[in-house]
PDB file of C-alpha atoms in Angstrom:
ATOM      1  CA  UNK A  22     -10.526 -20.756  25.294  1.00 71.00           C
ATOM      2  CA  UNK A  23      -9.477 -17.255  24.898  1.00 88.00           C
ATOM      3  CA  UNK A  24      -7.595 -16.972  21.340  1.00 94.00           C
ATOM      4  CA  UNK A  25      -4.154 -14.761  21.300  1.00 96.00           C
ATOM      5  CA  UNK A  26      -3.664 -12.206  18.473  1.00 98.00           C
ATOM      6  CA  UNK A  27      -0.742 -11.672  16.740  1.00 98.00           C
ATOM      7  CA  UNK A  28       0.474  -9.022  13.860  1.00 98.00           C
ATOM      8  CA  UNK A  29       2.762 -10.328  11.474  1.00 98.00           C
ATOM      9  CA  UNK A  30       5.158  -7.781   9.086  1.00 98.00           C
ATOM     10  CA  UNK A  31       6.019  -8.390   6.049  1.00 98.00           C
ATOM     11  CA  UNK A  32       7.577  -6.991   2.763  1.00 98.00           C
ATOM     12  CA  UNK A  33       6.721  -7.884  -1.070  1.00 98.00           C
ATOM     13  CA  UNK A  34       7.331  -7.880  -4.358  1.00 97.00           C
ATOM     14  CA  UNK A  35       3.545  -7.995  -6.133  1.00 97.00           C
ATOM     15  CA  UNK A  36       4.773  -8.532  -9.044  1.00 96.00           C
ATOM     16  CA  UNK A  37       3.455 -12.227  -9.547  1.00 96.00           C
ATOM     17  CA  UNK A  38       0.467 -11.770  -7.300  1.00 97.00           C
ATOM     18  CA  UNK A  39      -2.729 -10.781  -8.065  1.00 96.00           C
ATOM     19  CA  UNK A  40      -2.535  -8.143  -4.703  1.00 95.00           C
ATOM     20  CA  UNK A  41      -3.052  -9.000  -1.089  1.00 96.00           C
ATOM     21  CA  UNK A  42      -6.334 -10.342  -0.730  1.00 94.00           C
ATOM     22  CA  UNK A  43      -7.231 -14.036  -1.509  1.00 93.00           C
ATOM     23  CA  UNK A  44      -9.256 -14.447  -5.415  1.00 90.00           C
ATOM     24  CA  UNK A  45     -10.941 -17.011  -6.424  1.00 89.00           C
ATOM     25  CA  UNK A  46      -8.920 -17.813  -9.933  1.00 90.00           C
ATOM     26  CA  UNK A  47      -5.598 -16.593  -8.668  1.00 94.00           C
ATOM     27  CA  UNK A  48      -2.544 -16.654  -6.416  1.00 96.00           C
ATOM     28  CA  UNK A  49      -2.524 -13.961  -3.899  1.00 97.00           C
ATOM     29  CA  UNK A  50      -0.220 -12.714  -1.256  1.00 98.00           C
ATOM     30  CA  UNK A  51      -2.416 -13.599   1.832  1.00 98.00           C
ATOM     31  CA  UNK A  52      -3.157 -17.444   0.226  1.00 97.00           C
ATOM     32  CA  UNK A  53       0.208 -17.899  -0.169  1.00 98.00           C
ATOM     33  CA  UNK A  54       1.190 -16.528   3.882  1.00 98.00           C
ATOM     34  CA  UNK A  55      -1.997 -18.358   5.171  1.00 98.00           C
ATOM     35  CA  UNK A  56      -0.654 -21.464   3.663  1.00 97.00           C
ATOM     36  CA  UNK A  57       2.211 -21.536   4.833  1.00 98.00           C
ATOM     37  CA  UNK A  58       1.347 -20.187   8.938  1.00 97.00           C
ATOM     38  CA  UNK A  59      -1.007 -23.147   8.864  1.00 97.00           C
ATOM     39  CA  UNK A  60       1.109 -25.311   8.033  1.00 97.00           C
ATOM     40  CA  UNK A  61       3.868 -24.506  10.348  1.00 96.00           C
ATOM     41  CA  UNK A  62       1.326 -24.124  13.287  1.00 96.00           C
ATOM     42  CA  UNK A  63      -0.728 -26.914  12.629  1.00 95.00           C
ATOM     43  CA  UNK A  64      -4.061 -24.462  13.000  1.00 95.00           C
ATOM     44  CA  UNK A  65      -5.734 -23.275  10.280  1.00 96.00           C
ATOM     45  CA  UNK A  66      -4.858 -19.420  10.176  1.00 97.00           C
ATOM     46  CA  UNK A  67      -7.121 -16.954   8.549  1.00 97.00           C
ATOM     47  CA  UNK A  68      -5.033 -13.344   7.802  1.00 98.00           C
ATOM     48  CA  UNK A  69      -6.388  -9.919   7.943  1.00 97.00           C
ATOM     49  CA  UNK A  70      -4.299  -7.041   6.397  1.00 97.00           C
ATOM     50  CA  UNK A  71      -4.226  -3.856   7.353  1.00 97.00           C
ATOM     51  CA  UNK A  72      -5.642  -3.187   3.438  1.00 92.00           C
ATOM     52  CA  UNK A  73      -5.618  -4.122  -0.334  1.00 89.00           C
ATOM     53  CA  UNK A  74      -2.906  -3.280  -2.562  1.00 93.00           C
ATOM     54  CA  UNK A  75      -4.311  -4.431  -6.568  1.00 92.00           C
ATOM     55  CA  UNK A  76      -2.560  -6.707  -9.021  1.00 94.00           C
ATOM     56  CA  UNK A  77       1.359  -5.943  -9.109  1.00 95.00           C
ATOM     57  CA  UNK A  78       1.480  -3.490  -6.121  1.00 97.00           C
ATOM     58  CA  UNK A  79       4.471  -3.892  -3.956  1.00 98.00           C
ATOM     59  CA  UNK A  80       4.583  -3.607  -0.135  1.00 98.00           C
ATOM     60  CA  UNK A  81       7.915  -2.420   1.876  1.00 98.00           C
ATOM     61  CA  UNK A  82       6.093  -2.934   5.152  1.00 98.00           C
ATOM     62  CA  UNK A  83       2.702  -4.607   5.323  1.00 98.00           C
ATOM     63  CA  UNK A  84       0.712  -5.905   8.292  1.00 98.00           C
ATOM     64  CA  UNK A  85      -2.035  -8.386   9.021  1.00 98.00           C
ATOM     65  CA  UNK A  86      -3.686  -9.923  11.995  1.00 98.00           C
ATOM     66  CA  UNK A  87      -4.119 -13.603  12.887  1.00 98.00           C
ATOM     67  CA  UNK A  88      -5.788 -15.539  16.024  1.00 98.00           C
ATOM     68  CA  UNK A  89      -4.270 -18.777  17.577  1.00 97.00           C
ATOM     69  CA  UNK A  90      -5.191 -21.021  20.395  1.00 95.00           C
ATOM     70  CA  UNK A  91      -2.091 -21.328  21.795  1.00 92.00           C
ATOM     71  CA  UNK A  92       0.504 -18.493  22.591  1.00 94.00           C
ATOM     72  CA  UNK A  93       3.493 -18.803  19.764  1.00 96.00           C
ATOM     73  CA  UNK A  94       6.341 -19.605  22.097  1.00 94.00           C
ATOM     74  CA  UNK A  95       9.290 -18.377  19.775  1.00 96.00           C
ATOM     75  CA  UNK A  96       8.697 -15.494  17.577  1.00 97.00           C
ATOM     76  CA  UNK A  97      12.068 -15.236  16.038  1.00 97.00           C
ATOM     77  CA  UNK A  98      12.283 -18.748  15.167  1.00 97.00           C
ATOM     78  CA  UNK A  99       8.877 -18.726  13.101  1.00 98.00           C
ATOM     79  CA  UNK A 100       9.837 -16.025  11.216  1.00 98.00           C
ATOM     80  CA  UNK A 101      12.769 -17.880  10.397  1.00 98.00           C
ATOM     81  CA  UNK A 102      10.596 -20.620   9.106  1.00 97.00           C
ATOM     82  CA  UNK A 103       8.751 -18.831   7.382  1.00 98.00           C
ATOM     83  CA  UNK A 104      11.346 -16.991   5.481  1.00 98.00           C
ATOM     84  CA  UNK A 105      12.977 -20.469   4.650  1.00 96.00           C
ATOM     85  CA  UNK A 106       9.528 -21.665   3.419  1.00 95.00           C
ATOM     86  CA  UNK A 107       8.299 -18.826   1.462  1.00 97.00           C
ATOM     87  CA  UNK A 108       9.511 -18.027  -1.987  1.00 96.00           C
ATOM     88  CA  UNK A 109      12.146 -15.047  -2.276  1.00 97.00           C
ATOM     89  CA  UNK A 110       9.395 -12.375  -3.218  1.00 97.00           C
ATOM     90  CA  UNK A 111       8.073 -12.666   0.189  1.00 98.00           C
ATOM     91  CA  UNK A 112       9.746 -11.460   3.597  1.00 98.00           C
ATOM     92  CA  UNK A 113       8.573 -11.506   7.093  1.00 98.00           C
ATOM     93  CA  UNK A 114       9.948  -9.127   9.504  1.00 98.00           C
ATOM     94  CA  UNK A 115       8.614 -10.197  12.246  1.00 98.00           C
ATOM     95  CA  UNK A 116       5.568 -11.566  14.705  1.00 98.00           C
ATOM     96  CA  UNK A 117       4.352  -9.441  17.507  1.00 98.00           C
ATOM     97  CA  UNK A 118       1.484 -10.466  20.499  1.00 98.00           C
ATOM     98  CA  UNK A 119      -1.048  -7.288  20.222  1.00 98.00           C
ATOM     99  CA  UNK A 120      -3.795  -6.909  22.452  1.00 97.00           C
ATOM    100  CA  UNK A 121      -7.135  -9.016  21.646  1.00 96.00           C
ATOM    101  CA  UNK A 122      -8.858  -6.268  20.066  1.00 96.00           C
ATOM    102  CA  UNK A 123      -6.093  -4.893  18.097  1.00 98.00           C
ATOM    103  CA  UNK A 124      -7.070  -4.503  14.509  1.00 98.00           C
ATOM    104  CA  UNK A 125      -4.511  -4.437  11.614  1.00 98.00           C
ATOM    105  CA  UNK A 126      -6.902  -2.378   9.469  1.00 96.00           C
ATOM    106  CA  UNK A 127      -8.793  -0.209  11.735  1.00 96.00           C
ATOM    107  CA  UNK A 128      -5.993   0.503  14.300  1.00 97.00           C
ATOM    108  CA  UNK A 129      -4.109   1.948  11.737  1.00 97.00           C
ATOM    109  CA  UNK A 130      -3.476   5.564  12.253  1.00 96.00           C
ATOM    110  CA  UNK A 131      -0.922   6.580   8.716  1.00 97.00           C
ATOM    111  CA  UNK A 132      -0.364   5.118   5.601  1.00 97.00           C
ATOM    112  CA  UNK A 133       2.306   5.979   3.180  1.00 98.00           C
ATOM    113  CA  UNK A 134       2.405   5.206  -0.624  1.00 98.00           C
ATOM    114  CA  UNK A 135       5.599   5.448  -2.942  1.00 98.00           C
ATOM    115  CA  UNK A 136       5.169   5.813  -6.711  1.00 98.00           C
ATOM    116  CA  UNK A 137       8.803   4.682  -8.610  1.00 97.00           C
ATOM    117  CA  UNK A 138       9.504   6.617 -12.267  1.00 97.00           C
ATOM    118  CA  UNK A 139      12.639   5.741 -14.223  1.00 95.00           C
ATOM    119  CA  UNK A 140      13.622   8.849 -16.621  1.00 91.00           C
ATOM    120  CA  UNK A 141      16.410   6.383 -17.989  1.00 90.00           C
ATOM    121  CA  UNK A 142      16.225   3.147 -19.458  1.00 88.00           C
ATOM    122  CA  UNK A 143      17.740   0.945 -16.710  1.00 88.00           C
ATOM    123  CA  UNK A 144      17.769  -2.984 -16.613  1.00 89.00           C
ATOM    124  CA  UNK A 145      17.462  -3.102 -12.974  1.00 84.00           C
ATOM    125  CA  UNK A 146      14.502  -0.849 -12.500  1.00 86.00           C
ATOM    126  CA  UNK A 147      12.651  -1.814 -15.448  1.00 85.00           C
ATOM    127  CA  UNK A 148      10.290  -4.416 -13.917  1.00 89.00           C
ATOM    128  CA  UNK A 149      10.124  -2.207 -10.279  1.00 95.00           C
ATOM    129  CA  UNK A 150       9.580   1.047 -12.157  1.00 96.00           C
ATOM    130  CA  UNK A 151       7.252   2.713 -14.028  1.00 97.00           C
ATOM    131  CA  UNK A 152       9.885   4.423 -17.149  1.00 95.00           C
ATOM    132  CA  UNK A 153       8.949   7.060 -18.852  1.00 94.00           C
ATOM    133  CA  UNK A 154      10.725   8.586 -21.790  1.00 90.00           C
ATOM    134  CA  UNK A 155      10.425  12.201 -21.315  1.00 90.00           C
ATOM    135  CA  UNK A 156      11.426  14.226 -18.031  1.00 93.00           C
ATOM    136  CA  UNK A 157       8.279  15.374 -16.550  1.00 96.00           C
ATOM    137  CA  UNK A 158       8.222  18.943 -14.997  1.00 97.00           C
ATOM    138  CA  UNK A 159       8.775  18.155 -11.381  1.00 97.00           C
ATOM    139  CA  UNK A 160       8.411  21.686 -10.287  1.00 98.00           C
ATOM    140  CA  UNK A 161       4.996  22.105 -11.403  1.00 98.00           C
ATOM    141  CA  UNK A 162       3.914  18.457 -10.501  1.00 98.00           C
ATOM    142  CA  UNK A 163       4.794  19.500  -6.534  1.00 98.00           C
ATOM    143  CA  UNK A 164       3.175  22.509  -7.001  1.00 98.00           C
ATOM    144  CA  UNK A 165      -0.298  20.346  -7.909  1.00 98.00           C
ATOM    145  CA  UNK A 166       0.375  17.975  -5.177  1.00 98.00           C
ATOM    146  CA  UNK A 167       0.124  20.545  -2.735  1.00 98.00           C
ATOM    147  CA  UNK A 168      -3.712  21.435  -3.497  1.00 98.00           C
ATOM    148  CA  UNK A 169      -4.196  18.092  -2.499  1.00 98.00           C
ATOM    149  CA  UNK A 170      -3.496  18.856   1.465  1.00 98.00           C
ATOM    150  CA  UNK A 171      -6.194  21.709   1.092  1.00 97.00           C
ATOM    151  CA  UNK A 172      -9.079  19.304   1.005  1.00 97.00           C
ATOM    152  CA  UNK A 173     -10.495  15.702   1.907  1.00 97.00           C
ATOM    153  CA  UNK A 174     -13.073  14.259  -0.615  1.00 97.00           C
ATOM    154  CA  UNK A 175     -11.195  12.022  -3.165  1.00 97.00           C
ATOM    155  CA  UNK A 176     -13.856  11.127  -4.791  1.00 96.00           C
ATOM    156  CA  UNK A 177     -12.871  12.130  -8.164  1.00 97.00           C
ATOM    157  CA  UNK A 178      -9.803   9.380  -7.619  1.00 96.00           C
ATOM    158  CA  UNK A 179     -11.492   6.443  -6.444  1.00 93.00           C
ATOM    159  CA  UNK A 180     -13.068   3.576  -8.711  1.00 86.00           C
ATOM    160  CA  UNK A 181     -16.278   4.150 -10.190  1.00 82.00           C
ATOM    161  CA  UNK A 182     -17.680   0.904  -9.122  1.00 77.00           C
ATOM    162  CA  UNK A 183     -16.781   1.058  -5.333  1.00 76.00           C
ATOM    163  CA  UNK A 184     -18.862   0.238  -1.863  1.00 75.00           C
ATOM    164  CA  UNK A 185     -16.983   2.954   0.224  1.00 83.00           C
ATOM    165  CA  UNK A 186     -19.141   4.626   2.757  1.00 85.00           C
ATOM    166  CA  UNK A 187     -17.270   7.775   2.653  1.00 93.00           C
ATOM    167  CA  UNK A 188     -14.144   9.241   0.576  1.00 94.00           C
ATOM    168  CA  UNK A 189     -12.651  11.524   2.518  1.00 96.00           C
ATOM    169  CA  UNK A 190      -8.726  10.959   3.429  1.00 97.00           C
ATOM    170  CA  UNK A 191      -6.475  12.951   5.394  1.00 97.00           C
ATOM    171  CA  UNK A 192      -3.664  13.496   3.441  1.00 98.00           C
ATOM    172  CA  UNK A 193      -0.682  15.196   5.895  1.00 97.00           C
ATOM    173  CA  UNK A 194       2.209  14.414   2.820  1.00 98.00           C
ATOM    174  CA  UNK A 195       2.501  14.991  -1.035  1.00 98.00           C
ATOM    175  CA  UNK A 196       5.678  15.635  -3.030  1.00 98.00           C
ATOM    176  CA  UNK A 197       7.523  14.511  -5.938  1.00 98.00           C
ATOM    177  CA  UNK A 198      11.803  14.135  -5.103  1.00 97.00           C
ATOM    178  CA  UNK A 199      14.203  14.004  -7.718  1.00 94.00           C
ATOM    179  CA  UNK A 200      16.709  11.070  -6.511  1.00 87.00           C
ATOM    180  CA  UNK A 201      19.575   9.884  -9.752  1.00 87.00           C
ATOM    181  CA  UNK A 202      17.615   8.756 -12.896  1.00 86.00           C
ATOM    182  CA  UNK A 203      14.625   7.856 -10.398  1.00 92.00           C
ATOM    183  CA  UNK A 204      11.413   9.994  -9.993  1.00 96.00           C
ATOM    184  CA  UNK A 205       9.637   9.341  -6.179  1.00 98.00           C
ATOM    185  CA  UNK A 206       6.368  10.356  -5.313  1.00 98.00           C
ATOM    186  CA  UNK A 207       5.810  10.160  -1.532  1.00 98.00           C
ATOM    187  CA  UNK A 208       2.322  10.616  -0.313  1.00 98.00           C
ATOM    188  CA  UNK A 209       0.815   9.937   3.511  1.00 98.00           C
ATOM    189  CA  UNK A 210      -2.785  10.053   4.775  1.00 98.00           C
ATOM    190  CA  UNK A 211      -4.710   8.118   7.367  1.00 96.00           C
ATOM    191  CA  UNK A 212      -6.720   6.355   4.715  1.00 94.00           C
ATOM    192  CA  UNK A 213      -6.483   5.465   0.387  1.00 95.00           C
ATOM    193  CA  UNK A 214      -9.130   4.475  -1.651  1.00 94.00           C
ATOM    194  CA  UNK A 215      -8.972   1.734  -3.999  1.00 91.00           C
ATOM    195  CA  UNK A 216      -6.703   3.106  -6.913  1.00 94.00           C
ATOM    196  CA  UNK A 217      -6.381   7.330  -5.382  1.00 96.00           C
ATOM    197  CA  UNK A 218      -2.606   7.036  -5.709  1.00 98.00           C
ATOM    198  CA  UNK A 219      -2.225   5.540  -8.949  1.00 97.00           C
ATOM    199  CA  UNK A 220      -4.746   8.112 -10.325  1.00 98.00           C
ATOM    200  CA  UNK A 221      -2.968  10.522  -8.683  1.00 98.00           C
ATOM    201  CA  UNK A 222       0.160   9.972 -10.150  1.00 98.00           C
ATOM    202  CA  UNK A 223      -1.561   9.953 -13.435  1.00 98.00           C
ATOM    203  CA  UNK A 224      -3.107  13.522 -12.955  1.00 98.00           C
ATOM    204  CA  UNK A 225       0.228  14.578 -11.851  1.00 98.00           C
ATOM    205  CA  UNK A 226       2.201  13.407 -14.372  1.00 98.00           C
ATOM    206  CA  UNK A 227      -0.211  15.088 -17.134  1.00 98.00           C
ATOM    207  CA  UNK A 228       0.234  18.297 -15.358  1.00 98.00           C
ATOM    208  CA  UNK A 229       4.062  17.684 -15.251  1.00 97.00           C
ATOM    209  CA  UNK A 230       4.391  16.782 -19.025  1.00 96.00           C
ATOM    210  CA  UNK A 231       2.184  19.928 -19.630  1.00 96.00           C
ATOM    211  CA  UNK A 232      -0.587  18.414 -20.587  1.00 97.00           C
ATOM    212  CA  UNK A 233      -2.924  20.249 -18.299  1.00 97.00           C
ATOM    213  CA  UNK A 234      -2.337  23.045 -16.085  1.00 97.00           C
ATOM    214  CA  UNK A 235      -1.693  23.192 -12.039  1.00 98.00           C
ATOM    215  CA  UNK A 236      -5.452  24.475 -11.629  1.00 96.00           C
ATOM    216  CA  UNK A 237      -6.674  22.044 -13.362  1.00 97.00           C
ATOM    217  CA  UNK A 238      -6.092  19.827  -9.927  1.00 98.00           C
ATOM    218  CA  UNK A 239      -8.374  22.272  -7.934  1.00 97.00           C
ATOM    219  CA  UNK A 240     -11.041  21.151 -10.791  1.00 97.00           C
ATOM    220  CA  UNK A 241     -10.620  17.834 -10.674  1.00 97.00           C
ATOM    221  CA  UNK A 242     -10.933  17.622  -6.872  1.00 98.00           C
ATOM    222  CA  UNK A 243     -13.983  19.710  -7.270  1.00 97.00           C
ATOM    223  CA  UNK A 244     -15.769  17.505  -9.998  1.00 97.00           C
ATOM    224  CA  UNK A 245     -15.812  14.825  -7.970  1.00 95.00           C
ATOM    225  CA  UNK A 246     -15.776  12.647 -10.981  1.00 95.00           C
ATOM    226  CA  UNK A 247     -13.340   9.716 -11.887  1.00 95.00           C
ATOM    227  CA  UNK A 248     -13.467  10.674 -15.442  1.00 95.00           C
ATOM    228  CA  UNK A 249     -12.428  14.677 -14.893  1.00 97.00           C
ATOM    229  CA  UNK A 250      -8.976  12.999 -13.332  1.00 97.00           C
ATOM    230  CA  UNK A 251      -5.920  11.779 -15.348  1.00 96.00           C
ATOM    231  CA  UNK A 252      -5.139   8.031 -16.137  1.00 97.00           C
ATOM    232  CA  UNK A 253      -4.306   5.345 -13.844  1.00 97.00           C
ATOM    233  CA  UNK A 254      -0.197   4.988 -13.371  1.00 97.00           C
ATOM    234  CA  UNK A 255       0.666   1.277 -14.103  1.00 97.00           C
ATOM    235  CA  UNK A 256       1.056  -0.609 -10.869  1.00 96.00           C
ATOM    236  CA  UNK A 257       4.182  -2.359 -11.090  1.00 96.00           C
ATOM    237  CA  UNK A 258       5.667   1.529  -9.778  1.00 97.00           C
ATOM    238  CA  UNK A 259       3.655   1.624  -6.834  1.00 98.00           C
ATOM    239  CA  UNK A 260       4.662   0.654  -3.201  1.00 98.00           C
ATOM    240  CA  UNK A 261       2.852   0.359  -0.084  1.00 98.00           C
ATOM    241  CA  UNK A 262       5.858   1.717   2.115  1.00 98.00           C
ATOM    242  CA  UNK A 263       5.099   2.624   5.860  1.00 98.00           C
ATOM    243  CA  UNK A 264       2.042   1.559   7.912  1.00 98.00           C
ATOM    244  CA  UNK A 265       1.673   3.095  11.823  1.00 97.00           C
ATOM    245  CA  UNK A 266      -0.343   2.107  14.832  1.00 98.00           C
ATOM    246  CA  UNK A 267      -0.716   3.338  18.199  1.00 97.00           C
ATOM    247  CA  UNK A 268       1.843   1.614  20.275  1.00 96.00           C
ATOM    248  CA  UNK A 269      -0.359   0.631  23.105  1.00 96.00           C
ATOM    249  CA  UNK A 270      -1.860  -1.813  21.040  1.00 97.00           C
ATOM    250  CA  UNK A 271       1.367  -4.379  21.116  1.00 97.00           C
ATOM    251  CA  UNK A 272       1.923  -6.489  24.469  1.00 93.00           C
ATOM    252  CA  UNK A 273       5.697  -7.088  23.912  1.00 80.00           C
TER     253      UNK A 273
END
């Protein structure tokens, strides 16, 4: 019996999961969706996002795959299941038939990463934003962020401890935007490493509060050493925000 792939979407708020993948001590987002797809398919589902995002990361739009025996006849009407059995800090957007191969982590072609900074103390953003007390020099921050476009081993922002067979990443956007009280940090590349963005917000953000210069970046890059880079931005700022495939990989 041939199986029939599907790619689910779905939004998040990480705050009380310990990230996507399943642990063995602790709730995660993909327990929690397998859980409840095998239970309202009466199959037991195994998930495959299209990657990680740590402890307390958010996700506007996240993907997995899944494989069933039988074709899901309505769509529409198991995402509204879902959505009526899942807690509020989980949203599914919707259930597509891809082709058999189709891969939610390989087939993916761009990623795109937010980072959230409150410059004033605001009730709403406090638990969705990182808040920092001091305006940061946004200028000089964008200026840094665009050394990062000039070159393709990240190395120097990856983990220490990491089984990557190669850290290079195409990144194609970096920039800091000014939007109210909020500071945004947009950055897209066809591939992250485990904790790049949030130590790239870190390095950024000492450059912007002037605690290193904008060549200090080029250094950084160049070291190729965790340590040379700036601190790791607290998670519960950062969003996974736009993921795109080819389109010739959905059959609907």
């Amino acid at each position: 019996m041939e199986l029939k792939r599907y790619f689910i979407e779905l939004a998040y708020n990480g705050s009380s999961y310990h990230g996507w993948q399943r642990q063995p001590n602790a709730i995660s987002v993909q327990q929690v969706l397998e859980e409840a797809l095998s239970k309202l398919i009466r199959e037991s589902i195994i998930l495959l996002g299209a990657g990680r995002t740590d402890t307390g990361v958010h996700a506007l739009q996240m993907f997995a795959h899944f494989d069933v025996s039988q074709e899901i006849a309505n769509p529409k009407e198991l995402v509204f299941l879902l959505n009526g059995f899942l807690k509020a800090d989980i949203a599914i957007k919707g259930i597509r038939r891809v082709k058999p191969n189709a891969h939610a982590r390989f087939d993916a072609i761009a990623r795109d990463y937010e980072y959230h900074i409150s410059t004033a103390k605001d009730p709403f953003h406090a638990p969705l934003h990182y808040y920092l007390k001091n305006q940061p020099d946004v200028d000089l921050m964008n200026q840094a962020a665009k050394i990062l476009l000039l070159h393709e081993d990240f190395q120097c922002f990856s983990r220490t401890n990491t089984d990557v067979k190669t850290f290079l990443c195409n990144i194609k956007k970096a920039e800091w935007k000014q939007e109210g009280s909020s500071l945004v940090f947009y950055i897209c590349a066809n591939r992250f490493l485990r904790n790049m963005v949030r130590a790239i917000v870190g390095t950024l953000l000492e450059i912007g509060c002037k605690k290193r210069e904008v060549t200090d970046m080029e250094k950084v890059i160049k070291s190729k050493d965790r340590g040379e880079a700036g601190f790791s931005a607290p998670a519960h700022g950062l969003y996974l925000s736009r993921i795109e495939y080819p389109q010739n990989i959905f059959m609907d």
